[in-house]
XYZ file of C-alpha atoms in Angstrom:
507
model
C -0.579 86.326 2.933
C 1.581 84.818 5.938
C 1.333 82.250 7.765
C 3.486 80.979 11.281
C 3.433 77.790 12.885
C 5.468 76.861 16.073
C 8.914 77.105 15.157
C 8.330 77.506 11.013
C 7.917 80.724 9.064
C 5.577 78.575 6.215
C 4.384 81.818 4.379
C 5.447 84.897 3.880
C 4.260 87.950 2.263
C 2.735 85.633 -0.078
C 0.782 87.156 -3.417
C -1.652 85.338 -5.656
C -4.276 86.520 -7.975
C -6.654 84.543 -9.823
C -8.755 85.253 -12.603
C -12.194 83.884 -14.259
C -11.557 81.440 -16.626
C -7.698 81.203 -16.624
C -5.942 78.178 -14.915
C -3.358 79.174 -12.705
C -0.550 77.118 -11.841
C 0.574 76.689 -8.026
C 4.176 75.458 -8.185
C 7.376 75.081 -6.014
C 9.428 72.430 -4.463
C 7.480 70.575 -1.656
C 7.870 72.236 1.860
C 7.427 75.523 -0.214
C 3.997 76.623 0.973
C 1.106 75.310 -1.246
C -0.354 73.346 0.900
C -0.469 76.108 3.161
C -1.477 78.312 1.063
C -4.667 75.590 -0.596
C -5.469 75.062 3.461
C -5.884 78.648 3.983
C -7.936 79.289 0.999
C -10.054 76.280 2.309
C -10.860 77.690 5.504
C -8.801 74.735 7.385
C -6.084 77.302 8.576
C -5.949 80.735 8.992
C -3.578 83.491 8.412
C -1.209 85.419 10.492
C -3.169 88.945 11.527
C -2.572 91.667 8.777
C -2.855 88.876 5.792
C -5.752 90.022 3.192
C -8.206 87.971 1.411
C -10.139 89.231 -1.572
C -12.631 87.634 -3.468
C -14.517 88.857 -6.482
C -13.108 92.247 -5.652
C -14.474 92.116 -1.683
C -12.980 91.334 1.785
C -13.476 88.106 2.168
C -13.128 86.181 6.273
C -13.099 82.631 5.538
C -12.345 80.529 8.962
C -13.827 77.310 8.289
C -14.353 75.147 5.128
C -18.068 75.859 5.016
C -17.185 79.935 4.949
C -15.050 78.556 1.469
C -18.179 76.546 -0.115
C -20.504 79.148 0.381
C -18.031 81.778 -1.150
C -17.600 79.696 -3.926
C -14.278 77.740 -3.608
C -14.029 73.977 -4.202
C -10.849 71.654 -3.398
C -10.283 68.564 -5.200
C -7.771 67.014 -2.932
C -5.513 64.043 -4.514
C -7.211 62.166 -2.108
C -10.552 62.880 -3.674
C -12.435 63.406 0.030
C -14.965 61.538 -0.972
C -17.495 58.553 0.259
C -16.762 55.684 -0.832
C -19.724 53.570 0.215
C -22.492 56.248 -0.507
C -23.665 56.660 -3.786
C -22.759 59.209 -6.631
C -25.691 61.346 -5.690
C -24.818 61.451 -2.349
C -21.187 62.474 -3.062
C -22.419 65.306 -5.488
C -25.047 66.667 -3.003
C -23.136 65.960 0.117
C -23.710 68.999 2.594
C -26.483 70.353 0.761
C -29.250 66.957 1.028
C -32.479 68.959 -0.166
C -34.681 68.930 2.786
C -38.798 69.026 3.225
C -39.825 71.947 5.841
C -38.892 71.626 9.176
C -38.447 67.614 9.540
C -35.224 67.807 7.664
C -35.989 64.882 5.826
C -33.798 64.014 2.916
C -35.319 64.630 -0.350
C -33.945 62.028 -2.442
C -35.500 62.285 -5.744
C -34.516 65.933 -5.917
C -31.321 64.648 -4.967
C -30.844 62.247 -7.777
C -32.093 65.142 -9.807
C -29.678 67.559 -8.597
C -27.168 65.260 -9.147
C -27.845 63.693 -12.938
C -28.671 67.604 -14.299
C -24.898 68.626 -12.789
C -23.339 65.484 -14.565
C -25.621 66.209 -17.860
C -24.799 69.669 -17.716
C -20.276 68.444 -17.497
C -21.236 65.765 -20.436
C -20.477 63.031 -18.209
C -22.233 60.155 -18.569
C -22.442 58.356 -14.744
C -25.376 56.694 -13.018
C -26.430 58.695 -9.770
C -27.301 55.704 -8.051
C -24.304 53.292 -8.227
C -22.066 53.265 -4.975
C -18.880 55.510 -5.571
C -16.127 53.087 -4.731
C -17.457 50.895 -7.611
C -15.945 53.699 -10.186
C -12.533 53.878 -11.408
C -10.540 56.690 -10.119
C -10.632 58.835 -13.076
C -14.720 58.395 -12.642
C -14.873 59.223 -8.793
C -12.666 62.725 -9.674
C -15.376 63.561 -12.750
C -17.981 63.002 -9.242
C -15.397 65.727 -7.331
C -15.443 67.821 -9.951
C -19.450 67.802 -10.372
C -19.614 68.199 -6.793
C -18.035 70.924 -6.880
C -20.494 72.723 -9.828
C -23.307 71.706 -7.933
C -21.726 74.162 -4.989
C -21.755 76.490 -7.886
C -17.976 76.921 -7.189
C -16.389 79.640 -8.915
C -12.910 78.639 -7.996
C -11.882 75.386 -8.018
C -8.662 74.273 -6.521
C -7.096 71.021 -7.980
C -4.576 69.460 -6.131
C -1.999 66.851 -8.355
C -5.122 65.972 -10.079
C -3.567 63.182 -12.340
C -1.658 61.253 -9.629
C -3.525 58.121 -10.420
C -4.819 58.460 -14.222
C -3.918 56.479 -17.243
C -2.963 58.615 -20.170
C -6.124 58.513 -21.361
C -7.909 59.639 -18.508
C -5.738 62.777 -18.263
C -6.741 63.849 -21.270
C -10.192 63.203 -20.528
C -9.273 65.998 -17.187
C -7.979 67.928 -19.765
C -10.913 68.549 -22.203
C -13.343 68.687 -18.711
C -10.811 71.780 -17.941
C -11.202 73.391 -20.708
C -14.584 73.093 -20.563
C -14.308 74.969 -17.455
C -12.555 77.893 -18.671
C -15.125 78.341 -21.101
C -17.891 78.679 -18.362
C -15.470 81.199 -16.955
C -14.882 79.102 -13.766
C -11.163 79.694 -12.290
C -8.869 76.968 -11.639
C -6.002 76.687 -9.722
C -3.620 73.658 -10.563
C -1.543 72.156 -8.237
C 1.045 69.754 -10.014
C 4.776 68.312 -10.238
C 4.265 67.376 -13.876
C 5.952 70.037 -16.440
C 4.237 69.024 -19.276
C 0.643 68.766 -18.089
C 1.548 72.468 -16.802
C 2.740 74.075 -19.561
C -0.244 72.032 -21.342
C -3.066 73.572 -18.712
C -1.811 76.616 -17.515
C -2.389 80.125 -18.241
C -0.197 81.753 -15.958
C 2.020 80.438 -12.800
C 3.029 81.824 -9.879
C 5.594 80.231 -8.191
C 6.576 80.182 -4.375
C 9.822 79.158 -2.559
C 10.847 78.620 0.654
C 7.231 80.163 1.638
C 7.955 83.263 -0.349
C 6.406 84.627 -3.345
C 8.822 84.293 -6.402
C 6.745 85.749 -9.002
C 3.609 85.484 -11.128
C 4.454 84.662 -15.211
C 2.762 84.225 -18.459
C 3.186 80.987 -19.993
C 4.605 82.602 -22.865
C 7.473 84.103 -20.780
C 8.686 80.464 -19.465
C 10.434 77.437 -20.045
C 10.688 74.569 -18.444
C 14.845 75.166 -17.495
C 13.539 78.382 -16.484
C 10.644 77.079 -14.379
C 12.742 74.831 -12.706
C 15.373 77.673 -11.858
C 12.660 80.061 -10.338
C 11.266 76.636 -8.297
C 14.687 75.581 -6.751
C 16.621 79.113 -7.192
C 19.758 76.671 -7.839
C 21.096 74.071 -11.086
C 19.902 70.873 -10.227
C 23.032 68.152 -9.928
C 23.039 66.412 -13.355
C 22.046 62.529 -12.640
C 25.025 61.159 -14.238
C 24.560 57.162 -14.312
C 28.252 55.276 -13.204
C 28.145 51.614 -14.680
C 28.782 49.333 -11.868
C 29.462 45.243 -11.540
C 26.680 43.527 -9.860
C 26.953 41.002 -7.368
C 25.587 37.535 -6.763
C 21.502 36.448 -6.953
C 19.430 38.007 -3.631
C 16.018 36.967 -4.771
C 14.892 34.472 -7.738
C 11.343 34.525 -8.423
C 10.303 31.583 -10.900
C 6.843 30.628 -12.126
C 4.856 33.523 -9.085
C 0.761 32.992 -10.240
C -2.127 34.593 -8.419
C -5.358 34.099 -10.700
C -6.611 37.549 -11.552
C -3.474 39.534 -10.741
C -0.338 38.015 -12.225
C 1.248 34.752 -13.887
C 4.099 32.869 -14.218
C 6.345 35.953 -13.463
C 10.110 35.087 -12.967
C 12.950 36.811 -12.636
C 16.213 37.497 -10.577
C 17.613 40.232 -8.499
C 21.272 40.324 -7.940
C 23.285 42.515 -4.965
C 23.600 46.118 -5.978
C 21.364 45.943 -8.752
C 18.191 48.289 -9.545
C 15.837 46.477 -11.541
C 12.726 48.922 -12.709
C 8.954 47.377 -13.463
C 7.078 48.899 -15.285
C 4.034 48.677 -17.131
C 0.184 49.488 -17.716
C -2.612 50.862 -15.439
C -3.877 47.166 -13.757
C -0.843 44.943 -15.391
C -0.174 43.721 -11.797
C 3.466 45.613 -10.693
C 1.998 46.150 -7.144
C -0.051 43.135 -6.722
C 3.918 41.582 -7.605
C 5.477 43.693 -4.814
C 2.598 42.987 -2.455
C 3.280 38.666 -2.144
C 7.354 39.444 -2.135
C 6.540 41.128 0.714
C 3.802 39.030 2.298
C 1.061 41.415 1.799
C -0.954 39.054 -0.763
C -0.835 34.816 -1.203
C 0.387 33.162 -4.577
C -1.462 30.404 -6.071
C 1.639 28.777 -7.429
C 5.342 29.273 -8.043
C 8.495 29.814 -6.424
C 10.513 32.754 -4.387
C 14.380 32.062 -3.270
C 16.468 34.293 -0.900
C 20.205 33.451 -1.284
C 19.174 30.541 -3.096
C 16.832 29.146 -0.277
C 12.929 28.603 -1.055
C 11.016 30.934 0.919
C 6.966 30.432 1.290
C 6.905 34.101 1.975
C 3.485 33.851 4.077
C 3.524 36.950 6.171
C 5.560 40.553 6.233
C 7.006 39.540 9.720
C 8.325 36.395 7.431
C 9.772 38.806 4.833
C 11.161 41.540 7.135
C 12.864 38.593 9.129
C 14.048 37.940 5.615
C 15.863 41.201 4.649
C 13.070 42.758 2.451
C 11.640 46.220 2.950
C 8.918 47.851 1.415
C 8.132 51.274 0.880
C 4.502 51.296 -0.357
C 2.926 53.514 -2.804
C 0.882 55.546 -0.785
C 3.232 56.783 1.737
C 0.346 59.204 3.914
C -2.076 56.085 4.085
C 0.545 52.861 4.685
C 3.905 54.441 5.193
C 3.805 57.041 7.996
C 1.548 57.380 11.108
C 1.294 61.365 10.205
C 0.538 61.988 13.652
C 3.627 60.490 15.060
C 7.161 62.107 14.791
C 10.201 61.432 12.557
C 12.145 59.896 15.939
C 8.446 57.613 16.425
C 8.083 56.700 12.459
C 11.710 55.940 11.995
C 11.880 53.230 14.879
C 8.454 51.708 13.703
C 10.295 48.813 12.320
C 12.616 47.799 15.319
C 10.922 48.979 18.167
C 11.619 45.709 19.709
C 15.425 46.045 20.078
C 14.885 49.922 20.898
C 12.405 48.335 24.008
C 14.311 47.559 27.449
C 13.595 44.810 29.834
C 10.804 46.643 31.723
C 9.080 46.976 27.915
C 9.794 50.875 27.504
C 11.090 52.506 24.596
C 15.017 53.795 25.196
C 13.973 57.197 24.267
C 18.034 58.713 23.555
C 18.516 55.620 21.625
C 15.485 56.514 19.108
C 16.324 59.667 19.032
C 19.932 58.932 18.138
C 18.943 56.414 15.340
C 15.853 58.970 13.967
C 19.120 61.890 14.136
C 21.322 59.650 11.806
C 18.759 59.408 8.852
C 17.670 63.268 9.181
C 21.246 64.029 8.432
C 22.434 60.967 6.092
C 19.140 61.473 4.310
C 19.476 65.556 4.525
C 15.479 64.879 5.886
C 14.223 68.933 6.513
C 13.420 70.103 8.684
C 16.003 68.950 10.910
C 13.338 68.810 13.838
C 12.880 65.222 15.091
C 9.920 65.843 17.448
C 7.944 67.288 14.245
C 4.980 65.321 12.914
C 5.413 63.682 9.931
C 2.182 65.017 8.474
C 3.337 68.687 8.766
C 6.135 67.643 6.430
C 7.085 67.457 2.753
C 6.127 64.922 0.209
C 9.871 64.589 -0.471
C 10.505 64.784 2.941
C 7.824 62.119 4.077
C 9.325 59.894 1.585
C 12.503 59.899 3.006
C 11.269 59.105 6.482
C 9.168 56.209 5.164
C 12.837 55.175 3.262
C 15.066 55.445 6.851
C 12.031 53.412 8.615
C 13.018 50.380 6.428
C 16.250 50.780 6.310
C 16.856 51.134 10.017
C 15.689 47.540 9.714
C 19.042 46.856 7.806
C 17.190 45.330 4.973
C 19.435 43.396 1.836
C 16.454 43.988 -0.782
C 14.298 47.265 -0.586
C 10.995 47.239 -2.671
C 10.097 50.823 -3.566
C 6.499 51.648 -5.408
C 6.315 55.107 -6.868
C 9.362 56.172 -4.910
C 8.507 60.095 -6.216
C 4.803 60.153 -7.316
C 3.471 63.579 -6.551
C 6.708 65.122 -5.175
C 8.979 68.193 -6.850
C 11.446 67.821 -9.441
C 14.622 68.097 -6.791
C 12.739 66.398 -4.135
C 13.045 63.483 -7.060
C 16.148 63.946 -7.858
C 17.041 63.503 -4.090
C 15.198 60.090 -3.896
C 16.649 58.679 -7.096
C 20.721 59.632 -6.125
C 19.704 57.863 -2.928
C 18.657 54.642 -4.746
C 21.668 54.475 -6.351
C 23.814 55.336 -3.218
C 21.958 52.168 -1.755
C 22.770 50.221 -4.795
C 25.953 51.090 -4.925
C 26.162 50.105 -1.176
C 25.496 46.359 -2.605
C 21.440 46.745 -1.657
C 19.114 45.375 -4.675
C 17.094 47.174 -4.797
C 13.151 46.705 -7.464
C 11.793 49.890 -7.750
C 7.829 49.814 -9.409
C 7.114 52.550 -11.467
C 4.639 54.430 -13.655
C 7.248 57.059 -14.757
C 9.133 56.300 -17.703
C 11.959 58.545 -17.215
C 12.127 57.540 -13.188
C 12.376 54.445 -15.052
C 15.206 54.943 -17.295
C 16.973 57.134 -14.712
C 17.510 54.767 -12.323
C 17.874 51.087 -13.573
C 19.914 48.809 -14.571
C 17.645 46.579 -15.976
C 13.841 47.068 -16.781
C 10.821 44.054 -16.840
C 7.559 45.364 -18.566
C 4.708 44.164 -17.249
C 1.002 43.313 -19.977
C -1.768 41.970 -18.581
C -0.089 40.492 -15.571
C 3.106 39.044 -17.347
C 6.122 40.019 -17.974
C 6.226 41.061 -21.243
C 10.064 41.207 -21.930
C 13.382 42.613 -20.493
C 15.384 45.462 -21.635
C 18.831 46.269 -20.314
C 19.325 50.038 -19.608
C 21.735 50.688 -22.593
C 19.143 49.188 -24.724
C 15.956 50.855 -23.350
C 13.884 53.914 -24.440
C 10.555 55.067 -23.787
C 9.605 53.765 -27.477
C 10.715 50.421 -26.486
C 9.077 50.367 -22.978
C 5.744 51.463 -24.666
C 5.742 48.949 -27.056
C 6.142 45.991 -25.143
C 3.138 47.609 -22.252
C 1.206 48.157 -25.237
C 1.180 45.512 -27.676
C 3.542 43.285 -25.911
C 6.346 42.775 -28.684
C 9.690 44.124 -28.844
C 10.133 47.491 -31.096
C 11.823 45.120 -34.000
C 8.989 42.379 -34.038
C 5.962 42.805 -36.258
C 3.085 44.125 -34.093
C -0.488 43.726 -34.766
C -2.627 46.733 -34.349
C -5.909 44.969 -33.725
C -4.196 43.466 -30.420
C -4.373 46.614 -28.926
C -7.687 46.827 -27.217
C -9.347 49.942 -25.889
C -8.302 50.708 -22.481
C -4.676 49.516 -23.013
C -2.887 52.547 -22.120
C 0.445 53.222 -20.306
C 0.778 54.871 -17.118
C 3.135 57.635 -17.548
């Protein structure tokens, strides 16, 4: 399988088999070739001439998604692709409505039927008739995945499939895979996560640069080795370099917004990383979200250089020094249909403008050419759109945006969720390049060794408080869990019964 787009080789002489009831690992560093690869099997793009397609043992010409349904393959994007404001039924039988002879009117109790015997049939226990968007996340992908069954999908293609679940919904995904097997549907799993992988995954096959690297049995891998055959080079150790911090940027004191957060205070000093972390819900983003004039405060106090701030807008906070890279970098960092030169200037288009309001082109292109090659950002193509890029590589554009606004405190949430392990690697050095350059830099995370790889100094969020502090020299996962968990330090006597169901850390 091969694939060319204008300028970029993205596959070549690609190979991957997959059988009934195995699941198959995808892997490789972003900008590899699986999402060229997932499109193609999807029927959104289509292979160079001379690529061959077989499925269940036949030719198989699939040139638009509906050619993939019909044959029997299902995408779960990490996304989901779903719709939000119809209801469950409506999701599961979406593209296949039963109809009444020729009037093509929507048969809805056969719908609903359709609908509860596919959940019944999974075990999962959902009402048909309750409005997607009013499930949790790890609810809305047991929908994708019924949705898929009710397609009678034979393969079924999940992309990064626990981005967004607690540890406890994960292993719910996990026992609904196995399930799977055992009904001999095929799976192919897309993920960044070595343990999940080597937890899921039958065999891998594992691509690089666009080319096919090889196809293994689990039994034959590691996870050094895995890593070896995904970057084809040793990965520069992360060794931390202890480092004096300089005076108070921000002091938050006594920040409340009912249902989201209270009485959270702390400082952040020049060239200082400080990590928060926490449980699914505890309120890290909802924090990052008023520092940044995304979301209002009920009470309390935020300081800049030792100055009260009422930080009421993200004009206000920009104007300010703080940047924020968000979470979801596709949906609020990047306009994916803009280049790098357009989505690194986003932030300071107005001194880039001239006095008859147009852009100075060379002098975008000049700033967007610094970050490609301070950042190492690849391709080194300017003009290309962002949303043909990387995940590693988006991120990186979404981090020059903010800094070309020269920020003193950068905000990062989930600075490498769903990219590779030396795409990450990449993203943390950077953080503590910025650091180093006296930025301060609080960096949200779900990932306890992100966590401990980067900071200096680590707040645990509970229930939308801080539940205590741990310097890095002092901090371990154990420790971290703890205090999300039951809120008490590792040394204090914790009580069991305070741990209520649904408490579970976000790793």
């Amino acid at each position: 399988m091969s694939k060319t787009f204008p300028g970029v080789k993205a596959l070549s002489q690609v190979q991957l088999e997959v059988r009934p009831g195995e699941v198959h690992a995808l892997i490789g560093e972003n900008g590899a070739g699986k999402s060229t690869l997932i499109k193609i099997l999807a029927g959104v793009e289509q292979p160079d001439a001379g690529s061959t397609f077989l499925f269940e043992g036949k030719p198989a010409n699939i040139s638009k998604p509906i050619d993939a349904t019909l044959k029997g393959i299902s995408i779960i994007y990490q996304d989901l692709s779903l719709f939000p404001n119809l209801s469950v039924a409506e999701n599961i039988c979406a593209g296949r409505e039963a109809e009444k002879g020729g009037f093509h009117f929507i048969r809805w109790g056969e719908m609903r039927r359709i609908a509860k015997e596919t959940l019944q049939g999974l075990g999962f226990d959902i009402d048909v008739n309750v409005t997607l968007e009013k499930l949790s996340i790890a609810k809305q992908q047991l929908v994708a995945i019924a949705r898929a069954i009710a397609f009678d999908a034979k393969l079924i293609i999940m992309d990064e499939p626990t981005s967004s679940l607690s540890a406890g919904e994960v292993e719910l995904l996990y026992n609904v895979i196995a399930d799977l097997k055992r009904k001999g549907i095929a799976i192919l799993f897309v993920s960044h996560k070595m343990e999940e992988l080597f937890k899921v995954s039958d065999r891998f096959t594992v691509l690089r640069d666009g080319k096919f690297v090889g196809t293994y049995d689990k039994e034959e891998l590691n996870e050094e080795k895995l890593i070896h055959l995904m970057v084809g080079r040793k990965l520069e150790s992360m060794e931390r370099e202890e480092h004096a911090c300089g005076e108070a940027l921000l002091h938050v004191s006594g920040l409340s917004k009912k249902g989201n957060f209270k009485n959270i205070s702390f400082t952040l000093h020049r060239g200082e990383i400080v990590a928060m972390t926490g449980l699914v819900g505890s309120g890290r983003t909802e924090v990052a979200h008023a520092l940044f004039g995304l979301q209002s405060v009920d009470s309390g106090t935020i300081m800049l250089g030792g100055q009260p701030v009422h930080m009421t807008s993200t004009v206000k906070a920009v104007k300010h020094g703080i940047a924020y890279v968000p979470e979801s970098r596709q949906k609020e960092g990047l306009v994916l249909q803009q280049s790098i030169v357009r989505n690194t200037s986003l932030t300071i288009l107005k001194s880039l403008t001239n006095a008859f309001g147009s852009i100075q082109e060379k002098r975008e292109l000049e700033l967007a050419q610094q970050y490609i090659e301070s950042l190492d950002i690849r391709p080194n193509l300017p003009f290309l759109d962002t949303g043909n890029m990387s995940g590693g590589n988006q991120q990186k554009v979404v981090i020059a945006k903010w800094l070309a606004s020269n920020p003193k405190i950068l905000i990062v949430d989930e600075p490498t969720n769903g990219i590779d392990i030396g795409a990450k690697r990449e993203i943390h050095k950077l953080l503590r390049q910025l650091a180093r350059e006296g930025m301060a830099i609080l960096v949200i995370s779900s990932d306890l060794s992100e966590v401990l790889a980067v900071s200096d100094r680590i707040l645990v969020m509970r229930k939308g408080t801080i539940a205590g502090e741990l310097p890095h020299r002092e901090a371990t996962q154990e420790k971290i869990m703890n205090l999300a968990l039951l809120g008490t330090h590792i040394h204090e006597p914790a009580d069991p019964n305070e741990m209520k169901q649904g408490d579970e850390i976000f790793i």
